[in-house]
Amino acid sequence: MKTLRVALVDDEKNVRLAVGTALKKECFEVLEFSNGQLAYDDLISMEGTVPDIYVLDIMMPVMDGIMFLQKFKAIHPEIPAIFLTSRDEEFDKVLGLELGADDYLCKPFSVKELIARIKVLVRRYDFLKVNATQMENKHQTDQLASNEITVDSDSYTAFIGDRPLVLTVTEFRLIELFVNRKGAVLTREQLINAAFPEDNFVNDRAIDCHIKRLRKKIGSEKIETVYGLGYRFTE
């Protein structure tokens, strides 16, 4: 099995130590950087193997996470990135996702959840690179069976009609549950358990925010609010 190479970019030494130790226990190779400039200098001077994924803090000295994201995505758009961010940085989170970040976790976060999302994103990107043609054919075959929205659990990818959906891991987990339970009323507790299986730092408000973002991507009419209970997916 391929050893995953993770670039961890965070100016907080204790975060690098905790996350780096956990990743190494999972047999990941970890490259640590204290700011975006050091990570970028290493990237452009690197010959051969580049990291499989970047885990980025947003607020860092010299070069912050958003600036680094812009620079490295211009060179390697195929490499996924996860932001680590504080709960009050909603603007930065949205901006980061618009610039090409694939997911984000709010501090404090579960390291187990971070590891799970790293594995998901690397698997998704590997699937897209190796199976682009097969995926297109599979999507065309499965489209009638799943009506307008198609989800592929193996690759964590989804389509609405012929258009691929750009989703975070959390958003994919939600749309997968909605499609599988179309017409059923899902409580916030059920949605939290599906979207954050390893995360203990989640409340109802977090689910509401993700539902709001998901509605913008698939159409607000497809997710109905059932007041006092939760949400229902209707196609």
Coordinates of N, CA and C in Angstrom, one line a residue:
M1 N 0.8 -1.2 0.0 CA 0.0 0.0 0.0 C 0.9 1.3 0.0
K2 N 0.5 2.3 -0.7 CA 1.2 3.5 -0.8 C 1.2 4.2 0.5
T3 N 2.4 4.7 0.9 CA 2.5 5.6 2.1 C 2.1 7.0 1.7
L4 N 1.1 7.5 2.4 CA 0.6 8.9 2.1 C 1.6 9.9 2.7
R5 N 1.8 10.9 1.9 CA 2.8 12.0 2.3 C 1.9 13.2 2.6
V6 N 1.9 13.7 3.8 CA 1.1 14.8 4.3 C 2.0 16.0 4.6
A7 N 1.8 17.1 4.0 CA 2.5 18.4 4.4 C 1.6 19.1 5.4
L8 N 2.1 19.3 6.6 CA 1.4 19.9 7.7 C 2.0 21.3 7.9
V9 N 1.2 22.4 7.6 CA 1.6 23.7 7.6 C 0.9 24.5 8.7
D10 N 1.5 24.8 9.8 CA 0.9 25.4 11.0 C 1.9 26.1 11.8
D11 N 1.7 27.3 12.2 CA 2.7 28.1 13.0 C 2.7 27.7 14.5
E12 N 1.7 26.9 14.9 CA 1.6 26.5 16.3 C 2.4 25.2 16.5
K13 N 3.5 25.2 17.2 CA 4.3 24.0 17.4 C 3.5 22.9 18.1
N14 N 2.6 23.2 19.0 CA 1.9 22.1 19.7 C 0.9 21.4 18.8
V15 N 0.4 22.2 17.8 CA -0.5 21.6 16.8 C 0.3 20.7 15.9
R16 N 1.4 21.2 15.5 CA 2.2 20.3 14.6 C 2.7 19.0 15.3
L17 N 3.0 19.2 16.6 CA 3.4 18.0 17.4 C 2.3 17.0 17.5
A18 N 1.1 17.5 17.9 CA 0.0 16.6 18.2 C -0.5 15.9 16.9
V19 N -0.7 16.7 15.8 CA -1.2 16.2 14.6 C -0.2 15.4 13.9
G20 N 1.1 15.8 13.9 CA 2.1 15.1 13.2 C 2.3 13.7 13.9
T21 N 2.3 13.7 15.2 CA 2.4 12.4 15.9 C 1.3 11.4 15.6
A22 N 0.1 11.9 15.5 CA -1.1 11.1 15.2 C -1.0 10.6 13.8
L23 N -0.5 11.4 12.8 CA -0.4 11.0 11.4 C 0.7 9.9 11.3
K24 N 1.8 10.1 12.0 CA 2.9 9.1 11.9 C 2.5 7.8 12.5
K25 N 1.6 7.8 13.5 CA 1.1 6.6 14.1 C 0.2 5.8 13.0
E26 N -0.4 6.6 12.1 CA -1.1 6.0 11.0 C -0.3 5.6 9.8
C27 N 1.1 5.7 10.1 CA 2.0 5.3 9.0 C 2.1 6.3 7.9
F28 N 1.7 7.6 8.1 CA 1.8 8.6 7.1 C 3.2 9.2 7.2
E29 N 3.8 9.6 6.1 CA 5.0 10.4 6.1 C 4.6 11.9 6.2
V30 N 5.2 12.6 7.2 CA 4.8 13.9 7.5 C 5.9 14.9 7.3
L31 N 5.6 16.0 6.5 CA 6.5 17.1 6.3 C 5.9 18.3 7.1
E32 N 6.7 18.9 8.0 CA 6.2 20.0 8.8 C 6.8 21.3 8.4
F33 N 5.9 22.4 8.4 CA 6.4 23.7 8.1 C 5.6 24.7 9.0
S34 N 6.3 25.7 9.4 CA 5.8 26.7 10.4 C 5.1 27.9 9.7
N35 N 5.2 28.0 8.4 CA 4.4 29.0 7.7 C 4.4 28.7 6.2
G36 N 3.5 29.4 5.5 CA 3.3 29.1 4.1 C 4.5 29.3 3.2
Q37 N 5.3 30.3 3.5 CA 6.5 30.6 2.7 C 7.4 29.4 2.7
L38 N 7.7 28.8 3.9 CA 8.6 27.7 4.0 C 8.0 26.5 3.2
A39 N 6.7 26.3 3.3 CA 6.1 25.2 2.6 C 6.2 25.4 1.0
Y40 N 6.0 26.7 0.6 CA 6.0 27.0 -0.8 C 7.5 26.9 -1.3
D41 N 8.4 27.4 -0.6 CA 9.8 27.2 -1.0 C 10.2 25.8 -1.2
D42 N 9.8 24.9 -0.3 CA 10.0 23.5 -0.4 C 9.4 22.9 -1.6
L43 N 8.1 23.3 -1.9 CA 7.4 22.8 -3.0 C 8.0 23.1 -4.3
I44 N 8.4 24.3 -4.5 CA 9.0 24.7 -5.8 C 10.4 24.1 -6.0
S45 N 11.1 23.8 -4.9 CA 12.4 23.3 -5.0 C 12.4 21.7 -5.1
M46 N 11.3 21.1 -4.8 CA 11.2 19.7 -4.7 C 11.3 19.0 -6.1
E47 N 12.1 18.0 -6.1 CA 12.2 17.2 -7.3 C 11.6 15.8 -7.0
G48 N 10.8 15.3 -7.9 CA 10.2 14.0 -7.7 C 8.9 14.0 -6.9
T49 N 8.8 13.3 -5.8 CA 7.5 13.1 -5.1 C 7.1 14.3 -4.4
V50 N 5.9 14.8 -4.6 CA 5.3 15.9 -3.9 C 4.3 15.4 -2.9
P51 N 3.9 16.1 -1.9 CA 2.9 15.6 -0.9 C 1.6 15.2 -1.6
D52 N 1.0 14.2 -1.0 CA -0.4 13.8 -1.5 C -1.5 14.7 -1.0
I53 N -1.2 15.5 0.1 CA -2.2 16.4 0.6 C -1.6 17.4 1.5
Y54 N -2.2 18.6 1.5 CA -1.7 19.7 2.4 C -2.8 19.9 3.5
V55 N -2.3 20.0 4.7 CA -3.2 20.4 5.9 C -2.7 21.8 6.3
L56 N -3.5 22.8 6.2 CA -3.1 24.2 6.3 C -3.8 25.0 7.4
D57 N -3.0 25.6 8.3 CA -3.6 26.7 9.1 C -3.9 27.9 8.2
I58 N -4.9 28.7 8.6 CA -5.1 29.9 7.9 C -4.3 31.1 8.3
M59 N -4.3 31.3 9.6 CA -3.6 32.5 10.2 C -2.2 32.1 10.5
M60 N -1.2 32.5 9.7 CA 0.2 32.2 9.9 C 1.0 33.4 9.5
P61 N 2.2 33.6 10.1 CA 3.1 34.7 9.7 C 3.7 34.5 8.4
V62 N 4.3 35.5 7.8 CA 5.1 35.5 6.5 C 4.2 35.2 5.3
M63 N 3.6 34.0 5.3 CA 2.6 33.7 4.2 C 1.5 32.9 4.9
D64 N 0.3 33.4 4.8 CA -0.8 32.7 5.4 C -1.3 31.6 4.6
G65 N -2.3 30.8 5.1 CA -2.8 29.7 4.4 C -3.5 30.0 3.1
I66 N -4.2 31.0 3.0 CA -5.0 31.4 1.8 C -4.0 31.8 0.7
M67 N -3.0 32.6 1.0 CA -2.0 33.0 0.0 C -1.3 31.7 -0.5
F68 N -0.9 30.9 0.4 CA -0.2 29.6 0.0 C -1.1 28.8 -0.9
L69 N -2.4 28.7 -0.5 CA -3.3 27.9 -1.3 C -3.3 28.4 -2.8
Q70 N -3.4 29.7 -2.9 CA -3.4 30.3 -4.3 C -2.2 29.9 -5.1
K71 N -1.0 30.0 -4.4 CA 0.2 29.8 -5.1 C 0.4 28.3 -5.4
F72 N 0.1 27.4 -4.5 CA 0.4 26.0 -4.8 C -0.6 25.4 -5.7
K73 N -1.9 25.9 -5.6 CA -2.9 25.3 -6.6 C -2.6 25.8 -8.0
A74 N -1.9 26.9 -8.2 CA -1.5 27.3 -9.5 C -0.5 26.4 -10.1
I75 N 0.3 25.7 -9.3 CA 1.3 24.7 -9.8 C 0.7 23.3 -9.8
H76 N 0.1 22.9 -8.7 CA -0.4 21.6 -8.5 C -1.9 21.6 -8.2
P77 N -2.8 21.9 -9.1 CA -4.2 21.9 -8.8 C -4.8 20.5 -8.4
E78 N -4.0 19.4 -8.7 CA -4.5 18.1 -8.4 C -4.3 17.7 -7.0
I79 N -3.5 18.4 -6.2 CA -3.3 18.1 -4.8 C -4.3 18.6 -3.9
P80 N -5.0 17.8 -3.1 CA -6.1 18.3 -2.2 C -5.5 19.1 -1.0
A81 N -6.3 19.9 -0.4 CA -5.9 20.7 0.8 C -7.1 20.8 1.8
I82 N -6.7 20.7 3.0 CA -7.7 20.9 4.1 C -7.2 22.1 5.0
F83 N -8.1 23.0 5.3 CA -7.8 24.1 6.2 C -8.2 23.8 7.6
L84 N -7.3 24.2 8.5 CA -7.6 24.2 10.0 C -7.9 25.7 10.3
T85 N -9.0 25.9 11.0 CA -9.4 27.3 11.2 C -10.2 27.5 12.5
S86 N -10.2 28.7 13.0 CA -10.9 29.0 14.2 C -12.4 29.2 13.9
R87 N -13.2 29.0 14.9 CA -14.7 29.0 14.6 C -15.2 30.4 14.2
D88 N -14.5 31.5 14.5 CA -15.0 32.8 14.2 C -14.4 33.3 12.8
E89 N -13.8 32.4 12.0 CA -13.2 32.8 10.8 C -14.1 32.4 9.6
E90 N -15.4 32.7 9.7 CA -16.3 32.2 8.7 C -16.0 32.8 7.3
F91 N -15.6 34.0 7.3 CA -15.2 34.6 6.0 C -14.0 33.9 5.4
D92 N -13.0 33.6 6.2 CA -11.8 32.9 5.7 C -12.1 31.5 5.2
K93 N -13.0 30.9 5.9 CA -13.4 29.5 5.5 C -14.1 29.5 4.1
V94 N -15.0 30.4 3.9 CA -15.7 30.5 2.7 C -14.8 30.9 1.5
L95 N -13.9 31.9 1.8 CA -13.0 32.3 0.8 C -12.0 31.2 0.4
G96 N -11.5 30.5 1.4 CA -10.6 29.4 1.2 C -11.2 28.3 0.3
L97 N -12.5 28.0 0.5 CA -13.1 26.9 -0.3 C -13.3 27.5 -1.7
E98 N -13.6 28.7 -1.9 CA -13.8 29.3 -3.2 C -12.5 29.3 -4.0
L99 N -11.4 29.4 -3.2 CA -10.1 29.4 -3.9 C -9.5 28.0 -4.2
G100 N -10.2 27.0 -3.7 CA -9.7 25.6 -4.1 C -9.5 24.7 -3.0
A101 N -9.7 25.1 -1.7 CA -9.5 24.2 -0.6 C -10.6 23.1 -0.7
D102 N -10.3 21.9 -0.3 CA -11.3 20.8 -0.5 C -12.1 20.6 0.8
D103 N -11.6 21.0 1.9 CA -12.4 20.8 3.2 C -11.8 21.7 4.3
Y104 N -12.4 21.8 5.4 CA -11.9 22.5 6.5 C -12.4 21.9 7.8
L105 N -11.6 22.0 8.9 CA -12.0 21.6 10.2 C -11.8 22.8 11.2
C106 N -12.7 23.0 12.1 CA -12.6 24.1 13.0 C -11.8 23.6 14.3
K107 N -11.0 24.5 14.8 CA -10.2 24.2 16.0 C -11.2 24.5 17.2
P108 N -11.2 23.7 18.3 CA -10.4 22.4 18.4 C -11.1 21.3 17.6
F109 N -10.3 20.4 17.0 CA -10.9 19.4 16.2 C -10.4 18.0 16.6
S110 N -11.1 17.0 16.1 CA -10.7 15.6 16.4 C -9.7 15.2 15.4
V111 N -8.5 14.7 15.9 CA -7.5 14.2 15.1 C -8.0 13.0 14.2
K112 N -8.8 12.2 14.9 CA -9.3 11.0 14.1 C -10.2 11.5 12.9
E113 N -10.9 12.6 13.1 CA -11.7 13.1 12.0 C -10.8 13.7 11.0
L114 N -9.8 14.4 11.3 CA -8.8 14.9 10.4 C -8.2 13.7 9.5
I115 N -7.8 12.7 10.2 CA -7.2 11.5 9.5 C -8.2 10.9 8.5
A116 N -9.5 10.8 9.0 CA -10.5 10.2 8.1 C -10.7 11.1 6.9
R117 N -10.7 12.4 7.0 CA -10.9 13.3 5.9 C -9.7 13.3 5.0
I118 N -8.5 13.2 5.5 CA -7.3 13.1 4.7 C -7.4 11.8 3.8
K119 N -7.8 10.7 4.3 CA -7.9 9.5 3.6 C -9.0 9.6 2.5
V120 N -10.1 10.2 2.8 CA -11.2 10.4 1.9 C -10.7 11.3 0.7
L121 N -10.1 12.4 1.0 CA -9.7 13.3 -0.1 C -8.6 12.7 -1.0
V122 N -7.7 12.0 -0.4 CA -6.6 11.4 -1.3 C -7.3 10.3 -2.1
R123 N -8.2 9.5 -1.5 CA -8.9 8.5 -2.3 C -9.7 9.1 -3.5
R124 N -10.4 10.3 -3.1 CA -11.2 10.9 -4.2 C -10.3 11.4 -5.3
Y125 N -9.2 12.0 -5.0 CA -8.3 12.6 -6.1 C -7.7 11.4 -6.9
D126 N -7.3 10.4 -6.2 CA -6.7 9.2 -6.9 C -7.7 8.6 -7.9
F127 N -9.0 8.5 -7.4 CA -10.0 7.9 -8.2 C -10.2 8.8 -9.5
L128 N -10.3 10.1 -9.3 CA -10.5 11.0 -10.4 C -9.4 11.0 -11.4
K129 N -8.1 10.9 -10.9 CA -7.0 10.8 -11.8 C -6.9 9.6 -12.6
V130 N -7.2 8.4 -12.0 CA -7.0 7.1 -12.6 C -8.2 6.7 -13.4
N131 N -9.4 7.1 -13.0 CA -10.6 6.6 -13.5 C -11.5 7.6 -14.2
A132 N -11.0 8.7 -14.7 CA -11.8 9.8 -15.3 C -12.8 9.3 -16.3
T133 N -12.3 8.5 -17.3 CA -13.2 8.0 -18.3 C -14.2 7.0 -17.8
Q134 N -13.8 6.1 -16.9 CA -14.7 5.1 -16.4 C -15.8 5.8 -15.5
M135 N -15.3 6.8 -14.8 CA -16.3 7.5 -14.0 C -17.4 8.2 -14.8
E136 N -16.9 8.8 -15.9 CA -17.9 9.5 -16.8 C -18.9 8.5 -17.3
N137 N -18.4 7.3 -17.7 CA -19.3 6.3 -18.2 C -20.2 5.7 -17.1
K138 N -19.7 5.5 -15.9 CA -20.4 5.1 -14.8 C -21.5 6.0 -14.4
H139 N -21.2 7.3 -14.5 CA -22.2 8.4 -14.2 C -23.3 8.3 -15.1
Q140 N -23.0 8.2 -16.4 CA -24.0 8.1 -17.4 C -24.9 6.9 -17.3
T141 N -24.4 5.8 -16.8 CA -25.1 4.6 -16.6 C -26.0 4.7 -15.4
D142 N -25.5 5.3 -14.3 CA -26.2 5.3 -13.0 C -27.2 6.5 -13.0
Q143 N -27.2 7.4 -13.9 CA -27.9 8.6 -13.8 C -29.4 8.3 -13.7
L144 N -29.9 7.4 -14.5 CA -31.3 7.1 -14.5 C -31.8 6.5 -13.2
A145 N -30.9 5.6 -12.7 CA -31.2 4.9 -11.4 C -31.3 5.9 -10.2
S146 N -30.5 7.0 -10.3 CA -30.5 7.9 -9.1 C -31.2 9.2 -9.4
N147 N -31.9 9.2 -10.6 CA -32.6 10.4 -11.0 C -31.6 11.6 -11.3
E148 N -31.9 12.8 -10.7 CA -31.1 13.9 -11.0 C -29.7 13.9 -10.4
I149 N -29.6 13.5 -9.1 CA -28.4 13.5 -8.4 C -27.8 12.1 -8.3
T150 N -26.5 12.0 -8.6 CA -25.8 10.8 -8.6 C -24.6 10.9 -7.5
V151 N -24.5 9.9 -6.7 CA -23.4 9.8 -5.7 C -22.7 8.5 -5.9
D152 N -21.3 8.6 -5.7 CA -20.5 7.5 -5.8 C -19.7 7.4 -4.5
S153 N -20.1 6.4 -3.6 CA -19.5 6.3 -2.3 C -18.1 5.9 -2.3
D154 N -17.6 5.2 -3.3 CA -16.2 4.7 -3.3 C -15.3 5.9 -3.6
S155 N -15.7 6.9 -4.4 CA -14.8 8.0 -4.8 C -15.2 9.3 -4.1
Y156 N -16.3 9.3 -3.3 CA -16.7 10.5 -2.7 C -17.0 11.6 -3.7
T157 N -17.6 11.3 -4.8 CA -17.9 12.2 -5.8 C -19.4 12.2 -6.1
A158 N -20.0 13.4 -6.6 CA -21.4 13.5 -6.8 C -21.6 14.4 -8.1
F159 N -22.7 14.1 -8.7 CA -23.1 14.9 -9.9 C -24.6 15.3 -9.7
I160 N -24.9 16.5 -10.3 CA -26.3 16.9 -10.4 C -26.5 17.1 -11.9
G161 N -27.2 16.2 -12.5 CA -27.3 16.1 -13.9 C -26.0 15.7 -14.5
D162 N -25.5 16.5 -15.4 CA -24.1 16.2 -16.0 C -23.0 17.0 -15.3
R163 N -23.4 17.8 -14.3 CA -22.4 18.7 -13.7 C -21.9 18.1 -12.4
P164 N -20.5 18.0 -12.3 CA -20.0 17.5 -11.1 C -20.1 18.5 -10.0
L165 N -20.4 18.1 -8.8 CA -20.6 18.9 -7.6 C -19.3 19.0 -6.9
V166 N -18.9 20.3 -6.5 CA -17.7 20.5 -5.8 C -18.1 20.5 -4.3
L167 N -17.8 19.4 -3.6 CA -18.3 19.3 -2.2 C -17.1 19.0 -1.3
T168 N -17.3 19.5 0.0 CA -16.4 19.1 1.0 C -16.8 17.7 1.4
V169 N -15.9 17.1 2.3 CA -16.2 15.8 2.8 C -17.5 15.8 3.5
T170 N -17.7 16.8 4.4 CA -19.0 16.9 5.2 C -20.2 17.0 4.3
E171 N -20.1 17.8 3.3 CA -21.2 18.0 2.4 C -21.5 16.7 1.6
F172 N -20.5 16.0 1.2 CA -20.7 14.7 0.5 C -21.4 13.7 1.4
R173 N -21.0 13.6 2.7 CA -21.6 12.7 3.6 C -23.1 13.0 3.8
L174 N -23.4 14.3 3.8 CA -24.8 14.7 4.0 C -25.6 14.4 2.7
I175 N -25.1 14.7 1.5 CA -25.9 14.4 0.3 C -26.0 12.9 0.1
E176 N -25.0 12.2 0.5 CA -25.1 10.7 0.4 C -26.3 10.2 1.3
L177 N -26.3 10.7 2.5 CA -27.4 10.3 3.4 C -28.8 10.7 2.9
F178 N -28.8 11.9 2.4 CA -30.1 12.4 1.9 C -30.6 11.6 0.7
V179 N -29.7 11.3 -0.3 CA -30.1 10.5 -1.4 C -30.5 9.1 -1.0
N180 N -29.8 8.5 -0.1 CA -30.1 7.2 0.4 C -31.5 7.1 1.2
R181 N -31.8 8.2 1.8 CA -33.0 8.3 2.6 C -34.0 9.3 2.1
K182 N -34.1 9.4 0.7 CA -34.9 10.4 0.1 C -36.4 10.3 0.6
G183 N -36.9 11.4 1.0 CA -38.3 11.5 1.5 C -38.5 11.3 3.0
A184 N -37.4 10.8 3.6 CA -37.5 10.6 5.1 C -37.0 11.9 5.8
V185 N -37.7 12.1 7.0 CA -37.2 13.2 7.8 C -36.0 12.8 8.6
L186 N -34.9 13.5 8.5 CA -33.7 13.2 9.2 C -33.5 14.2 10.3
T187 N -33.3 13.8 11.5 CA -33.1 14.7 12.6 C -31.6 15.3 12.5
R188 N -31.4 16.3 13.2 CA -30.1 16.9 13.3 C -29.1 15.9 13.9
E189 N -29.5 15.1 14.9 CA -28.6 14.1 15.5 C -28.2 13.1 14.4
Q190 N -29.1 12.6 13.6 CA -28.8 11.7 12.5 C -27.8 12.3 11.5
L191 N -28.0 13.6 11.2 CA -27.1 14.3 10.2 C -25.8 14.5 10.8
I192 N -25.7 14.8 12.1 CA -24.4 15.0 12.8 C -23.6 13.7 12.8
N193 N -24.3 12.6 13.1 CA -23.6 11.3 13.2 C -23.1 10.9 11.8
A194 N -23.8 11.2 10.8 CA -23.4 10.9 9.4 C -22.3 11.8 8.9
A195 N -22.4 13.1 9.2 CA -21.4 14.1 8.7 C -20.1 14.1 9.5
F196 N -20.2 13.9 10.8 CA -19.0 14.0 11.7 C -18.9 12.7 12.5
P197 N -18.6 11.6 11.9 CA -18.6 10.3 12.7 C -17.5 10.2 13.7
E198 N -16.4 11.0 13.6 CA -15.3 11.0 14.5 C -15.2 12.3 15.3
D199 N -16.1 13.2 15.2 CA -15.9 14.5 15.8 C -16.8 14.8 17.0
N200 N -16.2 15.1 18.1 CA -17.0 15.4 19.3 C -17.3 16.9 19.5
F201 N -16.9 17.7 18.6 CA -17.0 19.2 18.8 C -18.0 19.7 17.8
V202 N -19.2 19.1 17.7 CA -20.2 19.5 16.7 C -21.5 19.8 17.4
N203 N -22.2 20.9 17.0 CA -23.5 21.2 17.5 C -24.5 21.3 16.4
D204 N -25.7 21.6 16.7 CA -26.8 21.7 15.7 C -26.5 22.8 14.7
R205 N -25.9 23.9 15.2 CA -25.6 25.1 14.4 C -24.7 24.7 13.2
A206 N -23.7 23.8 13.5 CA -22.8 23.4 12.5 C -23.5 22.7 11.3
I207 N -24.4 21.9 11.7 CA -25.2 21.2 10.6 C -26.0 22.2 9.8
D208 N -26.6 23.1 10.5 CA -27.4 24.2 9.8 C -26.6 24.9 8.8
C209 N -25.3 25.2 9.1 CA -24.4 26.0 8.2 C -24.1 25.1 7.0
H210 N -23.8 23.8 7.2 CA -23.5 23.0 6.1 C -24.7 22.7 5.2
I211 N -25.9 22.6 5.8 CA -27.1 22.5 5.0 C -27.3 23.7 4.1
K212 N -27.0 24.9 4.7 CA -27.2 26.2 3.9 C -26.2 26.2 2.7
R213 N -25.0 25.7 2.9 CA -24.0 25.7 1.8 C -24.4 24.6 0.8
L214 N -24.9 23.5 1.2 CA -25.3 22.4 0.3 C -26.5 22.9 -0.5
R215 N -27.4 23.6 0.1 CA -28.6 24.1 -0.7 C -28.2 25.0 -1.8
K216 N -27.1 25.8 -1.6 CA -26.6 26.7 -2.7 C -26.1 25.9 -3.8
K217 N -25.6 24.7 -3.6 CA -24.9 23.9 -4.6 C -25.9 23.0 -5.4
I218 N -27.0 22.6 -4.7 CA -27.9 21.6 -5.4 C -29.3 22.2 -5.6
G219 N -29.6 23.4 -5.0 CA -30.9 24.0 -5.1 C -31.6 23.9 -3.8
S220 N -32.0 25.1 -3.3 CA -32.6 25.1 -2.0 C -33.9 24.3 -1.9
E221 N -34.6 24.1 -3.0 CA -35.9 23.4 -2.9 C -35.7 21.9 -2.7
K222 N -34.5 21.4 -2.9 CA -34.3 19.9 -2.7 C -34.1 19.5 -1.3
I223 N -33.8 20.4 -0.4 CA -33.7 20.1 1.1 C -34.8 20.9 1.8
E224 N -35.8 20.2 2.3 CA -36.9 20.9 3.0 C -36.7 20.9 4.5
T225 N -36.9 22.0 5.1 CA -36.8 22.1 6.6 C -38.1 21.6 7.2
V226 N -38.1 20.7 8.1 CA -39.2 20.2 8.8 C -39.1 20.7 10.2
Y227 N -39.8 21.8 10.5 CA -39.6 22.5 11.7 C -39.9 21.7 13.0
G228 N -39.0 21.7 13.9 CA -39.1 21.0 15.1 C -38.5 19.6 15.0
L229 N -38.2 19.1 13.8 CA -37.7 17.8 13.6 C -36.3 17.7 12.9
G230 N -36.2 18.3 11.7 CA -34.9 18.3 11.0 C -35.1 18.7 9.6
Y231 N -34.6 17.8 8.6 CA -34.6 18.1 7.2 C -35.1 16.9 6.4
R232 N -35.6 17.2 5.2 CA -36.0 16.1 4.3 C -35.6 16.4 2.9
F233 N -35.0 15.4 2.2 CA -34.5 15.6 0.9 C -35.6 15.2 -0.1
T234 N -36.0 16.1 -1.0 CA -37.0 15.8 -2.1 C -36.4 16.1 -3.4
E235 N -36.5 15.2 -4.4 CA -36.0 15.5 -5.7 C -37.1 15.7 -6.7

